[in-house]
Amino acid sequence: MTVLITGGAGYIGSITTRLIRSTGRGVVVLDTLENGRRKAVGDAPFVQGDVADTNLVERICKEHGVDEVVHFAAYKAVGESMENPTKYFQNNVTGSQKLFDGLNRAGVQRVVFSSTAAVYGTPTRVPVREDDPLSCESVYAETKLMIERTLGWYSKTTNMRSVVLRYFNAAGASQDCTLGEDWRHSQNLIPHVMKATLGFAPALKVFGNDFPTPDGTGVRDYIHVEDLAAAHVAALDHLKKGGESITCNVGTGFGTSVMQIIDATERVTGMKVPYEIVDRRAGDPAECYADASRINAAFGWTPKHSLDDIIATAYAWHSSHPQGHDS
Ligand code: UD1
């Protein structure tokens, strides 16, 4: 059993690669290394290349005996996607279609895909369920939804089956502090909190405290990256057992505000988090957290890590790796 992991040198990809290997599966990582780091892959079989190279994909699948795929490789900066939509449509959507073509040619039929809660835009209710209205508010989100739909059509028209995982807010680092996110390439809250806390950036900017939430700051569903990785293993197992194509939220089901993240960081690290309240960021919904009952019912998956684990591992990782894997 060998899993092709695209984008396996990235933040979530590298942590998932390591977990998949620990379950006894073989892997081969395909990554351009444009944003990923070779070091994050360790001694796993690795090919530097692009998912859009259909011939390469077909060859890797045949040479490594690939029968399952986890597809992470994508651009993910929301702001950049609005400034350069073509870059995102080409890399994420066209690239994925070329990947799927290569998989088809090689006869690979089981795909787990990294999607995002951003496909809900501003949710019509929280906790948000998979069958609630979809309303992409960025090109990035739209590219993920287009890939979801592409996979849906492949499921109907070929033997390919897929699990679409809609991630909520992935955060934290590996427990052993060897794999984590590079804050130089992240716009997300927790890396920014750590940067300010550790004195690598001026005060954290809190984007608005006048939302209709209990303390006025934005509420999200922070999921430990190792729990997220475990959801991929559960998804692979589901497909291996003959399970049908399915789309699942991957979140904790609990909302946490920006102020609660700041408070938890101060409690867990014993450090002060310098912050200032600034205007809301365009496009930010007040609240977004998952109804995670479908993934629990389908795979028996539940998150194991607490918010304190997220903060503690993020702090340990960022304080020891201020340049990410280049540290
Ligand atoms: C963002 C993206 C989303 C993407 C997700 C994961 C936007 C609008 N959404 O989600 O498409 O799928 O990341 O990569 O960019 N915050 C601050 N100060 C900061 C950073 C964030 O106050 O410096 C607040 C935000 O307003 C929000 C919360 O922290 O309330 C979480 O923000 P973030 O980590 O950027 O995630 P999302 O906005 O949920």
Tab-separated table of C-alpha atoms and ligand atoms in Angstrom:
chain	number	residue	atom	x	y	z
A	1	MET	CA	0.000	0.000	0.000
A	2	THR	CA	1.599	3.278	-1.097
A	3	VAL	CA	0.155	6.752	-0.718
A	4	LEU	CA	1.127	9.583	-3.057
A	5	ILE	CA	1.154	12.751	-0.941
A	6	THR	CA	1.151	15.955	-2.972
A	7	GLY	CA	2.360	18.992	-1.036
A	8	GLY	CA	3.821	16.640	1.569
A	9	ALA	CA	6.675	19.057	2.325
A	10	GLY	CA	4.277	21.715	3.616
A	11	TYR	CA	2.928	22.367	7.101
A	12	ILE	CA	-0.094	20.053	7.222
A	13	GLY	CA	1.323	17.769	4.521
A	14	SER	CA	4.554	16.946	6.366
A	15	ILE	CA	2.806	16.175	9.650
A	16	THR	CA	0.276	13.983	7.840
A	17	THR	CA	3.046	12.225	5.893
A	18	ARG	CA	4.752	11.262	9.110
A	19	LEU	CA	1.514	9.962	10.645
A	20	ILE	CA	0.604	7.959	7.533
A	21	ARG	CA	4.041	6.313	7.555
A	22	SER	CA	3.614	5.409	11.222
A	23	THR	CA	0.497	3.408	10.297
A	24	GLY	CA	2.591	1.100	8.122
A	25	ARG	CA	1.684	2.535	4.723
A	26	GLY	CA	4.381	3.371	2.226
A	27	VAL	CA	4.466	6.935	0.903
A	28	VAL	CA	5.917	8.989	-1.901
A	29	VAL	CA	5.868	12.763	-1.536
A	30	LEU	CA	5.494	15.023	-4.578
A	31	ASP	CA	6.239	18.694	-3.907
A	32	THR	CA	7.658	21.563	-5.953
A	33	LEU	CA	9.430	22.927	-2.826
A	34	GLU	CA	8.236	26.382	-3.828
A	35	ASN	CA	6.750	26.744	-0.348
A	36	GLY	CA	7.486	23.338	1.181
A	37	ARG	CA	10.810	22.306	2.688
A	38	ARG	CA	12.779	19.155	1.823
A	39	LYS	CA	13.812	18.854	5.472
A	40	ALA	CA	10.177	18.455	6.521
A	41	VAL	CA	9.918	15.226	4.502
A	42	GLY	CA	12.771	13.532	6.373
A	43	ASP	CA	13.743	10.192	4.848
A	44	ALA	CA	10.394	9.567	3.119
A	45	PRO	CA	10.621	8.837	-0.628
A	46	PHE	CA	10.476	12.221	-2.326
A	47	VAL	CA	10.085	13.573	-5.870
A	48	GLN	CA	10.497	17.272	-6.606
A	49	GLY	CA	7.901	18.155	-9.201
A	50	ASP	CA	4.503	19.544	-10.025
A	51	VAL	CA	1.091	17.882	-9.838
A	52	ALA	CA	0.382	19.476	-13.220
A	53	ASP	CA	2.992	17.196	-14.800
A	54	THR	CA	0.569	14.421	-15.741
A	55	ASN	CA	3.274	12.167	-17.186
A	56	LEU	CA	5.338	12.486	-14.014
A	57	VAL	CA	2.288	11.681	-11.858
A	58	GLU	CA	1.515	8.615	-13.955
A	59	ARG	CA	5.137	7.464	-13.791
A	60	ILE	CA	5.416	7.958	-10.001
A	61	CYS	CA	2.183	6.031	-9.454
A	62	LYS	CA	3.364	3.126	-11.574
A	63	GLU	CA	6.916	3.036	-10.223
A	64	HIS	CA	5.876	3.257	-6.558
A	65	GLY	CA	2.755	1.109	-6.806
A	66	VAL	CA	0.561	3.984	-5.638
A	67	ASP	CA	-3.024	3.076	-4.815
A	68	GLU	CA	-4.087	6.048	-2.677
A	69	VAL	CA	-3.519	9.809	-2.868
A	70	VAL	CA	-3.685	12.656	-0.397
A	71	HIS	CA	-3.756	15.922	-2.323
A	72	PHE	CA	-2.514	18.939	-0.339
A	73	ALA	CA	-0.533	20.801	-2.987
A	74	ALA	CA	-2.059	24.257	-3.564
A	75	TYR	CA	-1.529	27.947	-3.074
A	76	LYS	CA	-3.409	29.143	-0.004
A	77	ALA	CA	-2.980	32.877	0.526
A	78	VAL	CA	-6.445	34.428	0.398
A	79	GLY	CA	-5.244	37.999	-0.227
A	80	GLU	CA	-2.874	36.964	-3.007
A	81	SER	CA	-5.651	34.969	-4.676
A	82	MET	CA	-7.671	38.185	-5.026
A	83	GLU	CA	-4.703	40.042	-6.517
A	84	ASN	CA	-3.629	37.266	-8.864
A	85	PRO	CA	-6.616	35.010	-9.570
A	86	THR	CA	-5.028	33.425	-12.637
A	87	LYS	CA	-2.155	32.113	-10.543
A	88	TYR	CA	-4.672	30.377	-8.260
A	89	PHE	CA	-6.990	29.015	-10.955
A	90	GLN	CA	-4.012	27.698	-12.883
A	91	ASN	CA	-2.090	26.140	-10.028
A	92	ASN	CA	-4.956	24.889	-7.880
A	93	VAL	CA	-7.702	24.025	-10.372
A	94	THR	CA	-5.842	23.209	-13.597
A	95	GLY	CA	-3.043	21.573	-11.625
A	96	SER	CA	-5.531	19.325	-9.812
A	97	GLN	CA	-7.232	18.342	-13.054
A	98	LYS	CA	-3.908	17.338	-14.530
A	99	LEU	CA	-3.112	15.379	-11.382
A	100	PHE	CA	-6.442	13.538	-11.576
A	101	ASP	CA	-5.748	12.751	-15.230
A	102	GLY	CA	-2.422	11.178	-14.242
A	103	LEU	CA	-4.108	9.203	-11.460
A	104	ASN	CA	-6.740	7.944	-13.877
A	105	ARG	CA	-4.122	6.855	-16.370
A	106	ALA	CA	-2.314	4.963	-13.611
A	107	GLY	CA	-5.562	3.434	-12.339
A	108	VAL	CA	-5.424	5.112	-8.905
A	109	GLN	CA	-8.944	5.282	-7.514
A	110	ARG	CA	-8.793	6.627	-3.946
A	111	VAL	CA	-8.243	10.338	-3.271
A	112	VAL	CA	-8.320	12.410	-0.079
A	113	PHE	CA	-8.509	16.124	-0.792
A	114	SER	CA	-7.655	19.168	1.370
A	115	SER	CA	-10.510	21.587	1.161
A	116	THR	CA	-11.429	24.450	3.427
A	117	ALA	CA	-14.202	25.875	5.577
A	118	ALA	CA	-13.722	29.017	3.478
A	119	VAL	CA	-16.185	27.435	0.986
A	120	TYR	CA	-18.970	28.419	3.423
A	121	GLY	CA	-17.917	32.085	3.330
A	122	THR	CA	-19.980	33.755	6.045
A	123	PRO	CA	-21.931	30.758	7.367
A	124	THR	CA	-25.695	31.094	7.483
A	125	ARG	CA	-25.563	29.432	10.906
A	126	VAL	CA	-23.032	27.967	13.322
A	127	PRO	CA	-22.043	25.278	13.854
A	128	VAL	CA	-21.932	24.962	10.074
A	129	ARG	CA	-22.879	21.667	8.433
A	130	GLU	CA	-21.603	20.222	5.173
A	131	ASP	CA	-24.961	20.640	3.435
A	132	ASP	CA	-25.359	24.298	4.430
A	133	PRO	CA	-25.133	26.901	1.638
A	134	LEU	CA	-21.726	27.409	0.035
A	135	SER	CA	-20.667	30.964	-0.656
A	136	CYS	CA	-17.042	31.483	-1.585
A	137	GLU	CA	-15.785	34.962	-0.772
A	138	SER	CA	-12.332	34.607	-2.284
A	139	VAL	CA	-10.707	33.161	-5.373
A	140	TYR	CA	-8.809	30.801	-3.086
A	141	ALA	CA	-12.048	29.368	-1.678
A	142	GLU	CA	-13.544	29.148	-5.172
A	143	THR	CA	-10.570	27.120	-6.416
A	144	LYS	CA	-11.063	24.622	-3.587
A	145	LEU	CA	-14.782	24.336	-4.333
A	146	MET	CA	-14.070	23.835	-8.039
A	147	ILE	CA	-11.747	20.958	-7.156
A	148	GLU	CA	-14.374	19.491	-4.814
A	149	ARG	CA	-16.851	19.562	-7.689
A	150	THR	CA	-14.347	18.082	-10.113
A	151	LEU	CA	-13.832	15.164	-7.740
A	152	GLY	CA	-17.605	14.810	-7.429
A	153	TRP	CA	-17.851	14.358	-11.194
A	154	TYR	CA	-14.959	11.896	-11.261
A	155	SER	CA	-16.821	9.881	-8.611
A	156	LYS	CA	-19.895	9.792	-10.849
A	157	THR	CA	-18.144	9.047	-14.117
A	158	THR	CA	-15.129	6.892	-13.191
A	159	ASN	CA	-14.137	4.388	-10.511
A	160	MET	CA	-12.459	7.136	-8.501
A	161	ARG	CA	-13.758	7.648	-4.968
A	162	SER	CA	-12.796	10.600	-2.796
A	163	VAL	CA	-12.993	12.073	0.664
A	164	VAL	CA	-13.145	15.872	0.738
A	165	LEU	CA	-11.951	17.252	4.073
A	166	ARG	CA	-13.031	20.828	4.788
A	167	TYR	CA	-10.458	22.056	7.270
A	168	PHE	CA	-11.317	24.641	9.852
A	169	ASN	CA	-8.359	26.506	11.412
A	170	ALA	CA	-5.334	24.194	11.449
A	171	ALA	CA	-2.951	25.210	14.209
A	172	GLY	CA	-0.181	23.983	16.504
A	173	ALA	CA	2.885	21.889	15.722
A	174	SER	CA	4.047	18.298	16.143
A	175	GLN	CA	4.341	17.227	19.795
A	176	ASP	CA	8.052	16.526	19.384
A	177	CYS	CA	8.594	20.039	18.061
A	178	THR	CA	10.232	18.938	14.802
A	179	LEU	CA	7.476	19.903	12.329
A	180	GLY	CA	5.428	23.069	12.209
A	181	GLU	CA	4.371	26.120	10.283
A	182	ASP	CA	6.718	28.808	8.984
A	183	TRP	CA	5.347	32.096	10.305
A	184	ARG	CA	7.140	33.953	7.492
A	185	HIS	CA	4.626	32.433	5.035
A	186	SER	CA	1.484	32.497	7.180
A	187	GLN	CA	-1.236	35.115	7.584
A	188	ASN	CA	-3.057	33.145	10.262
A	189	LEU	CA	-3.760	34.173	13.813
A	190	ILE	CA	-1.721	31.784	15.940
A	191	PRO	CA	1.619	32.280	14.126
A	192	HIS	CA	1.021	36.035	14.441
A	193	VAL	CA	0.273	35.695	18.153
A	194	MET	CA	3.512	33.762	18.643
A	195	LYS	CA	5.539	36.248	16.631
A	196	ALA	CA	4.316	39.146	18.783
A	197	THR	CA	4.697	37.173	22.017
A	198	LEU	CA	8.275	36.207	21.215
A	199	GLY	CA	9.201	39.750	20.199
A	200	PHE	CA	9.726	38.989	16.488
A	201	ALA	CA	6.977	41.436	15.505
A	202	PRO	CA	5.342	44.490	16.994
A	203	ALA	CA	1.970	44.118	18.738
A	204	LEU	CA	-0.534	41.645	17.319
A	205	LYS	CA	-3.271	43.395	15.387
A	206	VAL	CA	-6.683	42.163	16.549
A	207	PHE	CA	-8.980	42.642	13.576
A	208	GLY	CA	-12.061	44.152	15.195
A	209	ASN	CA	-13.693	43.882	18.621
A	210	ASP	CA	-17.172	44.923	17.543
A	211	PHE	CA	-18.399	41.631	16.069
A	212	PRO	CA	-21.661	40.201	17.386
A	213	THR	CA	-19.766	37.619	19.479
A	214	PRO	CA	-19.512	37.304	23.297
A	215	ASP	CA	-16.324	39.411	23.558
A	216	GLY	CA	-16.606	41.211	20.209
A	217	THR	CA	-13.675	39.423	18.538
A	218	GLY	CA	-13.847	36.860	15.735
A	219	VAL	CA	-14.681	33.264	16.622
A	220	ARG	CA	-13.081	30.286	14.833
A	221	ASP	CA	-12.617	26.557	15.243
A	222	TYR	CA	-8.929	25.823	15.919
A	223	ILE	CA	-7.981	22.234	15.206
A	224	HIS	CA	-4.630	20.757	16.216
A	225	VAL	CA	-2.655	19.823	13.112
A	226	GLU	CA	-2.013	16.294	14.449
A	227	ASP	CA	-5.770	15.755	14.860
A	228	LEU	CA	-6.179	17.005	11.314
A	229	ALA	CA	-3.501	14.540	10.171
A	230	ALA	CA	-5.396	11.721	11.907
A	231	ALA	CA	-8.524	12.660	9.944
A	232	HIS	CA	-6.581	11.903	6.732
A	233	VAL	CA	-5.613	8.448	7.959
A	234	ALA	CA	-9.257	7.800	8.882
A	235	ALA	CA	-10.296	8.979	5.409
A	236	LEU	CA	-7.791	6.637	3.722
A	237	ASP	CA	-9.067	3.753	5.846
A	238	HIS	CA	-12.659	4.587	4.878
A	239	LEU	CA	-11.851	4.454	1.159
A	240	LYS	CA	-9.739	1.325	1.538
A	241	LYS	CA	-12.686	-0.455	3.153
A	242	GLY	CA	-14.780	0.421	0.100
A	243	GLY	CA	-16.467	3.492	1.626
A	244	GLU	CA	-18.298	5.875	-0.673
A	245	SER	CA	-17.217	9.384	-1.610
A	246	ILE	CA	-17.998	11.831	1.185
A	247	THR	CA	-17.381	15.452	2.184
A	248	CYS	CA	-16.604	16.125	5.852
A	249	ASN	CA	-15.876	19.115	8.051
A	250	VAL	CA	-12.739	18.702	10.129
A	251	GLY	CA	-13.062	20.853	13.215
A	252	THR	CA	-13.587	20.510	16.928
A	253	GLY	CA	-17.146	21.812	16.968
A	254	PHE	CA	-16.127	24.581	19.393
A	255	GLY	CA	-15.642	28.249	18.680
A	256	THR	CA	-12.780	30.237	20.243
A	257	SER	CA	-12.433	34.005	20.010
A	258	VAL	CA	-9.266	35.966	19.281
A	259	MET	CA	-9.305	37.254	22.880
A	260	GLN	CA	-9.602	33.698	24.179
A	261	ILE	CA	-6.549	32.750	22.091
A	262	ILE	CA	-4.617	35.664	23.592
A	263	ASP	CA	-5.703	34.697	27.138
A	264	ALA	CA	-4.803	31.031	26.569
A	265	THR	CA	-1.398	32.029	25.182
A	266	GLU	CA	-0.642	34.164	28.237
A	267	ARG	CA	-1.746	31.370	30.576
A	268	VAL	CA	0.104	28.541	28.808
A	269	THR	CA	3.353	30.407	28.070
A	270	GLY	CA	3.486	32.750	31.055
A	271	MET	CA	4.311	35.536	28.565
A	272	LYS	CA	2.464	38.756	27.780
A	273	VAL	CA	0.889	38.999	24.317
A	274	PRO	CA	1.238	42.587	23.137
A	275	TYR	CA	-1.817	43.485	21.055
A	276	GLU	CA	-3.823	46.381	19.718
A	277	ILE	CA	-7.365	46.505	18.382
A	278	VAL	CA	-7.562	47.637	14.751
A	279	ASP	CA	-10.316	47.708	12.126
A	280	ARG	CA	-11.943	44.521	10.946
A	281	ARG	CA	-10.233	42.695	8.077
A	282	ALA	CA	-12.293	42.725	4.901
A	283	GLY	CA	-14.244	39.540	4.383
A	284	ASP	CA	-13.880	38.146	7.925
A	285	PRO	CA	-17.064	36.496	9.219
A	286	ALA	CA	-17.900	36.999	12.907
A	287	GLU	CA	-18.112	33.299	13.657
A	288	CYS	CA	-17.213	30.080	11.876
A	289	TYR	CA	-17.046	26.723	13.600
A	290	ALA	CA	-17.836	23.211	12.531
A	291	ASP	CA	-20.596	20.780	13.095
A	292	ALA	CA	-18.232	17.805	13.191
A	293	SER	CA	-20.840	15.097	13.612
A	294	ARG	CA	-20.558	13.723	10.062
A	295	ILE	CA	-16.861	12.835	10.276
A	296	ASN	CA	-17.422	11.337	13.692
A	297	ALA	CA	-20.277	9.180	12.433
A	298	ALA	CA	-18.511	8.181	9.195
A	299	PHE	CA	-14.976	7.481	10.489
A	300	GLY	CA	-15.276	7.500	14.290
A	301	TRP	CA	-12.818	10.428	14.267
A	302	THR	CA	-12.737	12.909	17.150
A	303	PRO	CA	-10.078	15.474	18.025
A	304	LYS	CA	-7.776	14.494	20.895
A	305	HIS	CA	-5.880	17.725	21.485
A	306	SER	CA	-7.013	20.725	23.545
A	307	LEU	CA	-6.584	24.398	22.771
A	308	ASP	CA	-3.788	24.431	25.358
A	309	ASP	CA	-1.977	21.725	23.349
A	310	ILE	CA	-2.289	23.898	20.255
A	311	ILE	CA	-0.799	26.890	22.055
A	312	ALA	CA	1.928	24.892	23.815
A	313	THR	CA	3.123	23.136	20.653
A	314	ALA	CA	2.938	26.314	18.563
A	315	TYR	CA	4.960	28.177	21.178
A	316	ALA	CA	7.576	25.422	21.457
A	317	TRP	CA	7.915	25.163	17.679
A	318	HIS	CA	8.025	28.873	16.835
A	319	SER	CA	10.417	29.762	19.664
A	320	SER	CA	12.860	27.099	18.473
A	321	HIS	CA	12.278	27.612	14.705
A	322	PRO	CA	11.925	31.343	13.982
A	323	GLN	CA	12.929	30.632	10.361
A	324	GLY	CA	10.728	27.552	10.068
A	325	HIS	CA	12.670	24.553	8.741
A	326	ASP	CA	15.439	26.921	7.578
A	327	SER	CA	16.293	27.642	11.239
B	1	UD1	C1	-8.181	32.234	6.907
B	1	UD1	C2	-8.705	32.465	5.532
B	1	UD1	C3	-9.348	31.183	5.047
B	1	UD1	C4	-8.355	30.027	5.110
B	1	UD1	C5	-7.860	29.924	6.544
B	1	UD1	C6	-6.807	28.848	6.707
B	1	UD1	C7	-9.319	34.834	5.302
B	1	UD1	C8	-10.443	35.818	5.242
B	1	UD1	N1	-9.662	33.548	5.515
B	1	UD1	O1	-9.262	31.914	7.746
B	1	UD1	O2	-9.785	31.355	3.721
B	1	UD1	O3	-8.975	28.835	4.740
B	1	UD1	O4	-7.281	31.158	6.937
B	1	UD1	O5	-5.604	29.204	6.077
B	1	UD1	O6	-8.164	35.176	5.169
B	1	UD1	N2	-6.920	37.600	13.228
B	1	UD1	C9	-6.498	38.717	13.930
B	1	UD1	N3	-5.223	39.164	13.714
B	1	UD1	C10	-4.352	38.549	12.858
B	1	UD1	C11	-4.790	37.390	12.166
B	1	UD1	C12	-6.080	36.945	12.367
B	1	UD1	O7	-7.250	39.303	14.701
B	1	UD1	O8	-3.204	39.007	12.704
B	1	UD1	C13	-8.264	37.088	13.480
B	1	UD1	C14	-9.164	37.036	12.253
B	1	UD1	O9	-9.869	38.234	12.109
B	1	UD1	C15	-10.075	35.839	12.598
B	1	UD1	C16	-9.164	34.919	13.416
B	1	UD1	O10	-8.111	35.750	13.910
B	1	UD1	O11	-11.141	36.250	13.445
B	1	UD1	C17	-8.556	33.792	12.602
B	1	UD1	O12	-7.929	34.340	11.451
B	1	UD1	P1	-7.055	33.453	10.462
B	1	UD1	O13	-6.062	32.651	11.226
B	1	UD1	O14	-6.514	34.359	9.405
B	1	UD1	O15	-8.085	32.409	9.863
B	1	UD1	P2	-9.472	32.648	9.087
B	1	UD1	O16	-9.721	34.066	8.838
B	1	UD1	O17	-10.530	31.915	9.831
